[in-house]
Coordinates of C-alpha atoms and ligand atoms in Angstrom, one line a residue:
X287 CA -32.3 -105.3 -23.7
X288 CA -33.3 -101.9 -23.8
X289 CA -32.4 -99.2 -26.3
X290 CA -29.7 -97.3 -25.3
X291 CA -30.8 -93.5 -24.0
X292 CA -29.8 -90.9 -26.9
X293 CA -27.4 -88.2 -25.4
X294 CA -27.6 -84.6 -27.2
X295 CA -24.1 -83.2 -28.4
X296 CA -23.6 -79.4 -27.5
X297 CA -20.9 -78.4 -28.7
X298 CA -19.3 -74.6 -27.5
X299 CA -16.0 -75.0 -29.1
X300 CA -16.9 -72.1 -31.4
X301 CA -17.9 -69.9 -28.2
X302 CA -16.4 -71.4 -25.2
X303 CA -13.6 -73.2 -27.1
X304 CA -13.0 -69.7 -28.4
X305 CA -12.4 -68.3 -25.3
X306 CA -8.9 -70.3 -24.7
X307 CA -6.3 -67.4 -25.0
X308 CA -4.9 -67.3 -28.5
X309 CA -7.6 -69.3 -29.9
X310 CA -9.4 -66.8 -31.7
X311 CA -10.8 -67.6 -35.2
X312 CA -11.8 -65.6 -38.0
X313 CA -15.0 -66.3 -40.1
X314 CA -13.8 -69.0 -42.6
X315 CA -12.5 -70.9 -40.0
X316 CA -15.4 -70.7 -38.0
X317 CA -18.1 -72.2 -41.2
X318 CA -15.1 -74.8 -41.8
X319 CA -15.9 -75.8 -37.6
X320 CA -19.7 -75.3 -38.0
X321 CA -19.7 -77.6 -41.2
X322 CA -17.2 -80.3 -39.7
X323 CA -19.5 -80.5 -36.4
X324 CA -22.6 -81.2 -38.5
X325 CA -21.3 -83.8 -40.8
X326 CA -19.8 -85.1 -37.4
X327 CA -23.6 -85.7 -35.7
X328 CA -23.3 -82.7 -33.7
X329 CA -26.9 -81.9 -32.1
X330 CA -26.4 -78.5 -31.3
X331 CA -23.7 -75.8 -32.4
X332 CA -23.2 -72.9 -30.0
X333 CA -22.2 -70.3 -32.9
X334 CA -20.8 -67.6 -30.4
X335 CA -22.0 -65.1 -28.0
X336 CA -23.6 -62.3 -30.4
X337 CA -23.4 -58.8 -28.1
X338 CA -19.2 -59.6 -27.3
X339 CA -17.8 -58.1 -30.6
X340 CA -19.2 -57.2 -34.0
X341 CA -17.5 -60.5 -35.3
X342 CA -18.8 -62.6 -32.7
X343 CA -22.2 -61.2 -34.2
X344 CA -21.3 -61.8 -38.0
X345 CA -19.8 -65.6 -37.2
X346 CA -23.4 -66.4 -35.0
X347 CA -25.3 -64.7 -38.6
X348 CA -23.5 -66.4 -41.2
X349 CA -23.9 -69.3 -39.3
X350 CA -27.4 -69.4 -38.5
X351 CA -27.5 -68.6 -42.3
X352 CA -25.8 -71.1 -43.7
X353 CA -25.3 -74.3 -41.8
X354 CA -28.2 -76.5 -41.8
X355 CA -28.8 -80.1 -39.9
X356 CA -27.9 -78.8 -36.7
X357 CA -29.7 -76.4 -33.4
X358 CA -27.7 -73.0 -33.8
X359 CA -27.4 -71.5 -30.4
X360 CA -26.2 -68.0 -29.6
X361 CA -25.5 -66.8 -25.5
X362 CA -26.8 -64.0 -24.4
X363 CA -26.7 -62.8 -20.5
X364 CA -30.2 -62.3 -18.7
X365 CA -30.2 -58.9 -20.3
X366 CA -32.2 -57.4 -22.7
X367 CA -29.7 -56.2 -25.2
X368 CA -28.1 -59.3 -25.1
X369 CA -30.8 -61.3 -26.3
X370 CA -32.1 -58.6 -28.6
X371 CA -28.9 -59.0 -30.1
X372 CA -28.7 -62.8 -30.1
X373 CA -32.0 -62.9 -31.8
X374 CA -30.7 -60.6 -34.6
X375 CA -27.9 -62.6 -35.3
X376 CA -30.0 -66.2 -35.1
X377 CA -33.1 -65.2 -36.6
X378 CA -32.3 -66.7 -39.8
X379 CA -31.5 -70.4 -38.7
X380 CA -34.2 -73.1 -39.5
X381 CA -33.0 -74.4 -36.0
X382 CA -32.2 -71.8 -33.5
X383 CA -31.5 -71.7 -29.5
X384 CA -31.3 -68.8 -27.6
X385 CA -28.6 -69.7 -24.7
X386 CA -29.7 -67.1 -21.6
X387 CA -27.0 -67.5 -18.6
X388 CA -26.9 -65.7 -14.9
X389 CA -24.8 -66.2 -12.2
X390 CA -26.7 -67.9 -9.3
X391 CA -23.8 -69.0 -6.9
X392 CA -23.7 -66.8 -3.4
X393 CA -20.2 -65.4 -4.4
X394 CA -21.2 -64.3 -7.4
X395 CA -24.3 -63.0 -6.2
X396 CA -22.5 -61.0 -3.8
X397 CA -19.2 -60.2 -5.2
X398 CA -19.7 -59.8 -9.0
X399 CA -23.9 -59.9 -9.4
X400 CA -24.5 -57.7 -6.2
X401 CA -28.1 -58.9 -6.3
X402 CA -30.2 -60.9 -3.7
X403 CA -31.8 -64.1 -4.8
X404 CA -35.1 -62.4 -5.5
X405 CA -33.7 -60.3 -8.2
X406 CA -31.9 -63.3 -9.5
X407 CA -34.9 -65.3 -9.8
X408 CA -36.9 -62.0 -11.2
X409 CA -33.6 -61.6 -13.8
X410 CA -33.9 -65.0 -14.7
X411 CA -37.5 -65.5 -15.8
X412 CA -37.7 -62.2 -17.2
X413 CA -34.3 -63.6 -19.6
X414 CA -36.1 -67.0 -20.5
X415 CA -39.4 -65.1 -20.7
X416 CA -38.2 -62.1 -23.4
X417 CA -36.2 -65.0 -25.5
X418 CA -39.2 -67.0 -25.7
X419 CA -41.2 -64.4 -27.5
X420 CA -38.7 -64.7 -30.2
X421 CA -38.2 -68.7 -30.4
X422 CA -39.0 -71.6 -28.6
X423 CA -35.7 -73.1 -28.2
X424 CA -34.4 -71.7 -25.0
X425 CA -31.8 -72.4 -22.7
X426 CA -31.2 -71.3 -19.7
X427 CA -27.4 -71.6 -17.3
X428 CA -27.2 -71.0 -13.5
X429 CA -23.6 -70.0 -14.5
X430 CA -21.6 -71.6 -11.1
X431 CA -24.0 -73.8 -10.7
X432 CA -22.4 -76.1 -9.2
X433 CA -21.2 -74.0 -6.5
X434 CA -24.7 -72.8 -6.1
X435 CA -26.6 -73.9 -2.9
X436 CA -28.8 -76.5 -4.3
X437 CA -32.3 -75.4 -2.5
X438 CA -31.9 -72.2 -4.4
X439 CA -30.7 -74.0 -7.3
X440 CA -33.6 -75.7 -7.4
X441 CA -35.7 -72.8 -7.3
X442 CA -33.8 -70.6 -10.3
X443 CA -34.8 -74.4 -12.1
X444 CA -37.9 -74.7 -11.5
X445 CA -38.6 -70.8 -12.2
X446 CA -36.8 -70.5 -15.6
X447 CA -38.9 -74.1 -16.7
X448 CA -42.0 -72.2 -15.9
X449 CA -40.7 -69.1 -17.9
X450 CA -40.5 -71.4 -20.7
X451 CA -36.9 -73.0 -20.5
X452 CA -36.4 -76.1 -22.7
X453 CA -33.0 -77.2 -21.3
X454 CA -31.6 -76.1 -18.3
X455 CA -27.8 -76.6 -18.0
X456 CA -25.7 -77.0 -15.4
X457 CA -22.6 -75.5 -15.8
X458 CA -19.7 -76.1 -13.2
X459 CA -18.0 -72.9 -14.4
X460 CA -14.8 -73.0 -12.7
X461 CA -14.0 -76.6 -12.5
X462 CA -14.8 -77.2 -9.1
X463 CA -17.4 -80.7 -8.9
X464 CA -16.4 -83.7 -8.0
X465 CA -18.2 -86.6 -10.0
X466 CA -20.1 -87.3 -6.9
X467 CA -20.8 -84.0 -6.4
X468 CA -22.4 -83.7 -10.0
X469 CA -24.2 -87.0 -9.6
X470 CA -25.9 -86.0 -6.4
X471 CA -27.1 -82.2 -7.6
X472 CA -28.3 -83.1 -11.1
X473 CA -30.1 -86.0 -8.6
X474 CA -31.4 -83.9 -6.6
X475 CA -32.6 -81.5 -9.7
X476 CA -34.6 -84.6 -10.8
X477 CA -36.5 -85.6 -7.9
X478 CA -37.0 -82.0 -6.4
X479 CA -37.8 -79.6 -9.2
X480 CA -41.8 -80.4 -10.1
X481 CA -41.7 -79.4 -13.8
X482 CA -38.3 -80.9 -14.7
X483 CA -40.1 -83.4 -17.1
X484 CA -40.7 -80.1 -19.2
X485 CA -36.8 -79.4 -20.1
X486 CA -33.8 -81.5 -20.8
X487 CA -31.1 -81.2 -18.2
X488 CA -28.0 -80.6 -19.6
X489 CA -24.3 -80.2 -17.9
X490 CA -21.3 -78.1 -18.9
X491 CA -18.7 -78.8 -16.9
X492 CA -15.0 -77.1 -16.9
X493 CA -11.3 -78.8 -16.3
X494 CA -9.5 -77.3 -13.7
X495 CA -9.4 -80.6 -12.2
X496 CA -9.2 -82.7 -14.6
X497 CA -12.9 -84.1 -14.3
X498 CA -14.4 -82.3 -16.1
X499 CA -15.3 -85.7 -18.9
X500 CA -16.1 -88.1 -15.5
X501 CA -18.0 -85.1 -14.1
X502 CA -20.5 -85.1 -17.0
X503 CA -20.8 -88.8 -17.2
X504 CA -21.3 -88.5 -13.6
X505 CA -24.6 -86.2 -14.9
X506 CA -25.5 -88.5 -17.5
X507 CA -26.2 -91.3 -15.4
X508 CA -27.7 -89.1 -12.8
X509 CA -30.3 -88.1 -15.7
X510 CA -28.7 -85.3 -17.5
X511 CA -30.1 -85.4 -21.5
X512 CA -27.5 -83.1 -22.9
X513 CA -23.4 -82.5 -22.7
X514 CA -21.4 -79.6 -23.2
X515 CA -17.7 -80.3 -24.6
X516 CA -15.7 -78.8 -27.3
X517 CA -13.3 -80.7 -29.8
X518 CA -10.1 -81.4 -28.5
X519 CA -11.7 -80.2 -24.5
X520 CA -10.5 -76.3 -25.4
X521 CA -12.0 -73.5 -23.5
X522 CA -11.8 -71.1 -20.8
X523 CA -8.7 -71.8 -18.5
X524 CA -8.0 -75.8 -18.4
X525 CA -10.9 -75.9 -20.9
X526 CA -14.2 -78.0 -21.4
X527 CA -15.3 -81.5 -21.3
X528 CA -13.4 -82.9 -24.6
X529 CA -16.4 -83.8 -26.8
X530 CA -14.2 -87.3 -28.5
X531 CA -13.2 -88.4 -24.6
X532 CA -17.2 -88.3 -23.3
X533 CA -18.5 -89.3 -26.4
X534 CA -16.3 -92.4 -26.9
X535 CA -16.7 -93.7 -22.8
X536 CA -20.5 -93.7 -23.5
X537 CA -19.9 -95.6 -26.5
X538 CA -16.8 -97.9 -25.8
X539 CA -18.9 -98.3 -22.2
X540 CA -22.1 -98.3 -23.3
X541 CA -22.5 -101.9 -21.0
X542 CA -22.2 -99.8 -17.8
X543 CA -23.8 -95.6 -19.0
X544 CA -26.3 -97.2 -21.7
X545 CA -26.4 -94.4 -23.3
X546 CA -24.7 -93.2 -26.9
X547 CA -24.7 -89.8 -29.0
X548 CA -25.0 -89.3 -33.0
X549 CA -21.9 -88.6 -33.3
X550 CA -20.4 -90.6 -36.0
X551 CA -17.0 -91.0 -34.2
X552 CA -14.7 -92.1 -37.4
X553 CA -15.3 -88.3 -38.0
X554 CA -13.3 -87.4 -34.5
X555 CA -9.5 -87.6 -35.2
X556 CA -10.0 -84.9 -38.5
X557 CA -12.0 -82.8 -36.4
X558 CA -9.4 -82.6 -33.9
X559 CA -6.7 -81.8 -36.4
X560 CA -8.2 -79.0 -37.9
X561 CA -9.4 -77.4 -34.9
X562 CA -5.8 -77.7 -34.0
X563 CA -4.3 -76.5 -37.0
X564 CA -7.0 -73.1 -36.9
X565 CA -6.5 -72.7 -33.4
X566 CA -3.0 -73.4 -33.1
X567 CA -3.9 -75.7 -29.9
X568 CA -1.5 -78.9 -30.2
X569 CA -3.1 -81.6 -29.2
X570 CA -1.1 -83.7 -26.9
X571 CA 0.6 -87.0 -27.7
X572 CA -0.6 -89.0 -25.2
X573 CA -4.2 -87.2 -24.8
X574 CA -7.1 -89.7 -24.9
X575 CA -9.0 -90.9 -28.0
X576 CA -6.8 -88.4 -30.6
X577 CA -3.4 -87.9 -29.5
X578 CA -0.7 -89.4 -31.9
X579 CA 0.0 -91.8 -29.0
X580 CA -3.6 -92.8 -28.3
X581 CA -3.0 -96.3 -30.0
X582 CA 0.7 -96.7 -30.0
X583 CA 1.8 -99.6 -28.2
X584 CA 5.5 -99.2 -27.6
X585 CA 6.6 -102.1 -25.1
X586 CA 7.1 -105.7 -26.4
X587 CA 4.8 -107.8 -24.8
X588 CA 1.5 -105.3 -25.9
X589 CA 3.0 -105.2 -29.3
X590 CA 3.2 -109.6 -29.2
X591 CA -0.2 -109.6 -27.4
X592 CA -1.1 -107.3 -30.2
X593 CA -0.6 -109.8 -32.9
X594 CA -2.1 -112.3 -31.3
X595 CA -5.1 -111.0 -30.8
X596 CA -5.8 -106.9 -30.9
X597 CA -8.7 -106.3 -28.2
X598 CA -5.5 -107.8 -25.8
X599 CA -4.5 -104.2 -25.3
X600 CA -7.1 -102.3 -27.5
X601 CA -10.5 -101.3 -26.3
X602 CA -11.1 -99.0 -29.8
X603 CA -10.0 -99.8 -32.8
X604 CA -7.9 -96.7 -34.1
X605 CA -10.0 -96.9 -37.8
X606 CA -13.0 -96.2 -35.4
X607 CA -12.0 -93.0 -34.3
X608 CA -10.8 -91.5 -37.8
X609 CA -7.2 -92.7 -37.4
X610 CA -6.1 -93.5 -41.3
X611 CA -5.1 -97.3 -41.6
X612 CA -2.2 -95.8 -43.5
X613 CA -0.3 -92.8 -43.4
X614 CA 1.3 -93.1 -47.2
X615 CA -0.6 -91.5 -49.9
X616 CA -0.3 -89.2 -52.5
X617 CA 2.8 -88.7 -55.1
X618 CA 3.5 -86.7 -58.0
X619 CA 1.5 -89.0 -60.6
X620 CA -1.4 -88.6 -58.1
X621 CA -4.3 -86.6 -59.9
X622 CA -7.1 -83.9 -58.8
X623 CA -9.4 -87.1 -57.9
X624 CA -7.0 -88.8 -55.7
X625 CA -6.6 -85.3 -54.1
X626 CA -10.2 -84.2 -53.6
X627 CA -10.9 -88.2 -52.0
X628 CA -8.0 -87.7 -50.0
X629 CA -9.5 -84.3 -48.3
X630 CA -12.5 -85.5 -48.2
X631 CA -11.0 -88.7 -45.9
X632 CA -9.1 -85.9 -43.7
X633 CA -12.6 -84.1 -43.2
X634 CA -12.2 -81.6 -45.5
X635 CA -14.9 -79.8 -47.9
X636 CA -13.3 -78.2 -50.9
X637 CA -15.1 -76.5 -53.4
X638 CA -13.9 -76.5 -57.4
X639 CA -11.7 -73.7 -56.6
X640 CA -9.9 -74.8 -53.7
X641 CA -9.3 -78.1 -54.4
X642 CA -7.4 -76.6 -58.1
X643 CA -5.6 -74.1 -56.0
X644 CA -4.3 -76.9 -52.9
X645 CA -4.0 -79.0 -56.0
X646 CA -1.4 -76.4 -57.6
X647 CA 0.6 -76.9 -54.4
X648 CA 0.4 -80.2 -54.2
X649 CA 1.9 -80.9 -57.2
X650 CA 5.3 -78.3 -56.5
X651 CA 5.9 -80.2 -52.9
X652 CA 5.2 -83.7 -54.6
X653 CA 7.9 -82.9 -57.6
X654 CA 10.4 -82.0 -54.2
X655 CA 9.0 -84.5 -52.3
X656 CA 9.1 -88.2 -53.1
X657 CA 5.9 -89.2 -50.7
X658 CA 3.3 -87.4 -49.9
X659 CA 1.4 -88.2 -46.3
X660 CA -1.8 -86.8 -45.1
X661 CA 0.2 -84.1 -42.5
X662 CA 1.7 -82.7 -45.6
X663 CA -2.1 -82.6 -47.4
X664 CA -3.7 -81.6 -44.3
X665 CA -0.9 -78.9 -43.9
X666 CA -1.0 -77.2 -47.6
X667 CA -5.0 -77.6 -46.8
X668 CA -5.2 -75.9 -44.1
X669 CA -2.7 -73.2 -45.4
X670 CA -4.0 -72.6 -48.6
X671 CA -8.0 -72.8 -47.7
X672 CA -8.7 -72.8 -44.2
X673 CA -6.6 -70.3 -42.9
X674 CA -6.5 -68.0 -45.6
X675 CA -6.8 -64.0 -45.1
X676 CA -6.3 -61.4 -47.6
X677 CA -2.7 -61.1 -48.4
X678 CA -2.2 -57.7 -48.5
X679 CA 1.5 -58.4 -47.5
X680 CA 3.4 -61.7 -49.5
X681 CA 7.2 -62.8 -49.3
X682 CA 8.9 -62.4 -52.6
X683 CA 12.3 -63.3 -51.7
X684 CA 14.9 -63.8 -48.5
X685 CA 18.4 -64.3 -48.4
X686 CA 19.7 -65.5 -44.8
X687 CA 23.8 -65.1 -43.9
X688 CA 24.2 -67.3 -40.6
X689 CA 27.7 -67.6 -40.2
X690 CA 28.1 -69.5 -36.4
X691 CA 27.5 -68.0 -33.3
X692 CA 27.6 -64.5 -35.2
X693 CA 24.9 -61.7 -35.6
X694 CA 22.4 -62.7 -38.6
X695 CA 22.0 -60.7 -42.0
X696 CA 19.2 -61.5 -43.4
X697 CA 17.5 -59.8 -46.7
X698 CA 14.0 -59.6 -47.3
X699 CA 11.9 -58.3 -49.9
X700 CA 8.2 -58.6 -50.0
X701 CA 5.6 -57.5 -51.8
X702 CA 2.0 -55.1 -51.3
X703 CA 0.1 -54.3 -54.0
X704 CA 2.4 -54.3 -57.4
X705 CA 5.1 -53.0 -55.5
X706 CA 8.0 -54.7 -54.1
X707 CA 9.8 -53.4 -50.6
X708 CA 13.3 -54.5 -49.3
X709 CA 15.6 -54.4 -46.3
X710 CA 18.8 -55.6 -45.1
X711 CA 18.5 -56.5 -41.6
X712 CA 22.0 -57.2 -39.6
X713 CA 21.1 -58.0 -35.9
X714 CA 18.5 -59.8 -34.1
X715 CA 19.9 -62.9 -31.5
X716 CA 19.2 -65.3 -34.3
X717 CA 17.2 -65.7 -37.6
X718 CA 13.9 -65.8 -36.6
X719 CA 14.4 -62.7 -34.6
X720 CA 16.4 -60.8 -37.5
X721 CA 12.7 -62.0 -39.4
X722 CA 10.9 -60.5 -36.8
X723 CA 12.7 -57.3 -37.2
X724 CA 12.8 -57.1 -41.1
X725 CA 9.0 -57.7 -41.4
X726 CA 8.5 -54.8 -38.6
X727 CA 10.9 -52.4 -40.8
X728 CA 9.1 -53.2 -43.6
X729 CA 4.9 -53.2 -42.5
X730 CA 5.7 -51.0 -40.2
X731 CA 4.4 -53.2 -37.8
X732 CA 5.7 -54.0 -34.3
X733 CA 4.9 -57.4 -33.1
X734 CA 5.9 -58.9 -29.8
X735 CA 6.3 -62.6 -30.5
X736 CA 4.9 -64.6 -27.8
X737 CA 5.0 -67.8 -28.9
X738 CA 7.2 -69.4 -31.7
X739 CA 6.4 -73.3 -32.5
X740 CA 7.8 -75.2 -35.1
X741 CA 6.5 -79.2 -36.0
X742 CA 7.0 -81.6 -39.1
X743 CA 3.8 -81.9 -40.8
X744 CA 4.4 -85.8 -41.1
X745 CA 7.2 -88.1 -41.4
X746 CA 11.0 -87.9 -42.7
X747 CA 13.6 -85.6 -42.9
X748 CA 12.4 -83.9 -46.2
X749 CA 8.9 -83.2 -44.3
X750 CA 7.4 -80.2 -44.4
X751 CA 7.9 -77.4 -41.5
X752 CA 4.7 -76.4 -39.9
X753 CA 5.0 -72.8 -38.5
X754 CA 2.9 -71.4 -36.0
X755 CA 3.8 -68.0 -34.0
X756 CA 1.5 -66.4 -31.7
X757 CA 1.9 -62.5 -31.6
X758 CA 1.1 -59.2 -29.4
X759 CA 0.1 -56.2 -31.2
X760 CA -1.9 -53.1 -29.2
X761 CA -2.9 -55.3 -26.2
X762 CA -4.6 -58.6 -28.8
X763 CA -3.0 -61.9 -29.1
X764 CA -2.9 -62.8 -32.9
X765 CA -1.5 -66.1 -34.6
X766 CA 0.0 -66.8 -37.8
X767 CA 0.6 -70.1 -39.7
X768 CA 2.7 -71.3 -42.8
X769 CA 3.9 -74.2 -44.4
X770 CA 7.2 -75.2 -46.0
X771 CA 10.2 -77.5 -46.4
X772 CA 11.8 -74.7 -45.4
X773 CA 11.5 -73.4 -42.0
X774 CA 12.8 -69.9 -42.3
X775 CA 10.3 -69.1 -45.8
X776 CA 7.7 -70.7 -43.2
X777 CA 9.2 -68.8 -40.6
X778 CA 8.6 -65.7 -42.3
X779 CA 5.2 -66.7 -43.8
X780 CA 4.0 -67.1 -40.4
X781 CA 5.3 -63.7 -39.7
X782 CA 3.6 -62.2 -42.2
X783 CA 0.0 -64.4 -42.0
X784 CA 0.2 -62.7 -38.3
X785 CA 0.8 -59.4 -40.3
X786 CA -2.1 -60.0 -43.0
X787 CA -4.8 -61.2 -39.8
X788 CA -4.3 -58.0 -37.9
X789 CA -4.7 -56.0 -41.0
X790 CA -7.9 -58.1 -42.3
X791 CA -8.9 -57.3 -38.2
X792 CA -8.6 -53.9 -38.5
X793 CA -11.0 -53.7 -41.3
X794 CA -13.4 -55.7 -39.7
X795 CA -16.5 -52.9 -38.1
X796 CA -15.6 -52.4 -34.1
X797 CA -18.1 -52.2 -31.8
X798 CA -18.8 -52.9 -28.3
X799 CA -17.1 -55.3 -26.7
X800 CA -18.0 -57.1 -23.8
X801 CA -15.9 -59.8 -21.6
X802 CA -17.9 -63.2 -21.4
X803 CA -18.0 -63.1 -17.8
X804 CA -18.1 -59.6 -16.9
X805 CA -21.7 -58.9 -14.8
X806 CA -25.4 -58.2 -16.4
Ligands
KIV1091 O1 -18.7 -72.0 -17.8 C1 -19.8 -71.4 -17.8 O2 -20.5 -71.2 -16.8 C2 -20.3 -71.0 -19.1 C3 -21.7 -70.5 -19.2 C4 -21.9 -69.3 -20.0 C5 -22.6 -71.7 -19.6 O3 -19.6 -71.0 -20.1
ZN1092 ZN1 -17.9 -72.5 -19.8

């Protein structure tokens, strides 16, 4: 039988997946991504689009930098700045891509672009052409290309390959394809465009549907080489093609697409939790491959024909896919080594100091806490390292008066600096809003709360509470995150991690910043 076809990995969930509202990440968490995608298999990493914001810039650099064993991609639009700029930020990469994209679809030609096809073919080529003095790694997007009428499809191909183009992706940017519909375009790429043995055709496909996953497998088996997806399907709108769902149909149905990826799939259920936990994007129960539910069989006869025989009802085993064959861990005997394997099994790479500072931690919850399970670990892990900005505001104390149905009191004191500052708050409809307002009298800072979730960070009553509150503050979304067995301290601590972010963003250089899909 032959060899299965390799399929690259692209994964945008640091630029695309980025672009979910409230999913913004800050440059720790973005190296914590860029590592997890490469010890994942990942074949290429799309660090960001460069010219959007003075961070986007510094998270594409440090990347390029730093992260080896992977393509580091940067987007640029067909515009000279653009790629100037992406250049500058991926120049120092042993691996880079340069990611040009133009709108080729008659409504955004007209509407947004207002350009004819002959300056969208000139644009194009002259993109592709000024990246490819800098690196030979280019790729170019017909952004709404599925939408695009194929003839001239076809010709923006076959141009941009002659320009120099290595990939040529086909995104369906607003989640509009059919699987058919993909299958008969990336078809028709194949046997129309002359030169389309020079580039790999790739597919990027969007969710609004729902199809976005049998969309791209739809491309695969109509030749594409490369997919698009982000961990956990995050993106723009309703998202991107979830990089575990395509990944594991080409694998788990490798008899009907023969074709498989790298991607070393025991690493996907810890990539999906930390991109959760940094993003704040809770993954659903029942979603495919990583949800809680993925493998839970709740009715009687699956669990009997379970026992009997497991492939019954089971068409992955969960230990394939990262899921722990064990929940229980870790208790207050446990030492450093048992702590540092333990990360390391959750996808996790601590250096000396963090692992003695999680450790610290770990050793308070597990003298309150009889067992210790890998939500709590993964929790205090992603609290104390992961998510960690400068803490220019901390919580000393709080006492909280909650007498039924009656207005809150609460007392707070926190700390800046070596100074301590306290308030007595009486109002607020409950005791996260009294919070609210006694952080606000203190930092001075107003923030509308537009989002408040709380979630046990594993089993039990005495499990930790997992905070996570997404805030307003002059026109940006922020989040903030904390940890506790109490939910008001975590309560507050989230308050006051949204607090510490928008400060740490304010320091940060501002520059231009450009929308991802305004025009060129
Ligand atoms: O959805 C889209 O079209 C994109 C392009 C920039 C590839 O994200
Ligand atoms: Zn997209």
């Amino acid at each position: 039988m032959s060899q299965p076809r390799s399929i690259k990995i692209f994964d945008t969930t640091l630029r695309d997946g980025e672009q979910s509202p409230g999913a913004s990440m800050n440059l720790q968490e973005k190296m914590e991504i860029a590592q997890t995608l490469v010890d994942m298999g990942v074949d290429v990493i799309e660090a960001g689009f460069p010219i959007a914001s003075p961070g986007d810039f510094e998270a594409v650099r440090e990347i390029a930098t730093q992260i080896r064993g992977a393509e580091i991609c940067g987007l640029a639009r067909s515009h000279e700045k653009d790629i100037n700029r992406a250049w500058e930020a991926l120049k120092h990469s042993s691996n880079p891509r340069i990611h040009v994209f133009l709108a080729t679809s008659a409504i955004h030609r007209e509407f947004k672009l207002k350009m004819t096809p002959d300056e969208i073919v000139r644009r194009a080529v002259e993109g592709v052409e000024l990246a490819k003095s800098f690196c030979d790694n280019i790729e170019f997007s017909p952004e709404d290309a599925a939408r695009t009428e194929i003839d001239f499809l076809c010709r923006v191909v076959e141009a941009v390959i002659d320009a120099g183009a290595t990939t040529v992706n086909i995104p369906d940017t607003v989640g509009y394809a059919t699987p058919d519909h993909m299958k008969n375009c990336i078809e028709q790429l194949v046997n129309r465009v002359p030169n389309i043995d020079k580039a790999v055709i790739s597919v990027h496909c969007h969710d609004d549907l729902g199809m976005a996953v049998a969309n791209s497998l739809a491309a695969v088996e109509a030749g594409a080489g490369q997919i698009e997806c982000t961990i956990n399907g995050i993106g723009e709108r309703a998202g991107n093609c979830s990089l575990e769902e395509v990944v594991m149909a080409m694998r788990t149905r490798h008899d009907h697409y023969r074709c498989d990826s790298r991607i070393d799939a025991r690493r996907l259920v810890p990539a999906s939790r930390l991109v959760s936990a940094i993003t704040g994007l809770q993954v659903q129960r029942n979603k495919a491959i990583v949800g809680r539910n993925a493998f839970a069989h709740e009715s009687g006869i699956h669990q009997d024909g379970m026992l009997k025989e497991p492939t019954t009802y089971e068409i992955m085993r969960p230990e394939d896919v990262g899921f722990a064959s064990t929940d229980l861990v870790l208790g207050k005997h446990s030492g450093r080594a048992a702590l540092a394997d333990k990360a390391k099994q959750l996808g996790f790479n601590l250096t000396g100091d963090q692992l003695q500072s999680v450790f610290e931690e770990f050793k308070t919850l597990a003298d309150r806490k009889k067992d210790v399970f890998d939500g709590d670990i993964r929790a205090l892990i992603q609290h104390r390292v992961v998510g960690k900005v400068q803490e220019q505001w901390s919580l000393v104390t709080y006492q909280l008066d909650l007498p039924y149905q009656q207005t809150p009191k609460i007392s707070l004191t926190l700390k800046k600096g070596d100074e301590d500052h306290s308030v007595t708050v009486t109002d607020g409809t409950g005791p996260i809003d009294a919070a609210f307002l006694a952080v606000t009298q203190i930092t001075g800072i107003d923030l509308s709360c537009k989002d408040y979730q709380v979630r046990s960070s594993s089993l039990g009553r005495d499990a930790q509470g997992q905070v996570t509150v997404q805030v307003e503050y002059e026109g940006e979304t922020h989040r903030g995150q904390a940890v506790s067995m109490d939910c008001i301290e975590a309560s507050i601590k989230a308050i006051l991690n949204s607090v510490n972010r928008i400060l740490d963003a304010q320091q940060q250089p501002r520059g231009e910043v450009v929308d991802v899909k305004s025009s060129v």
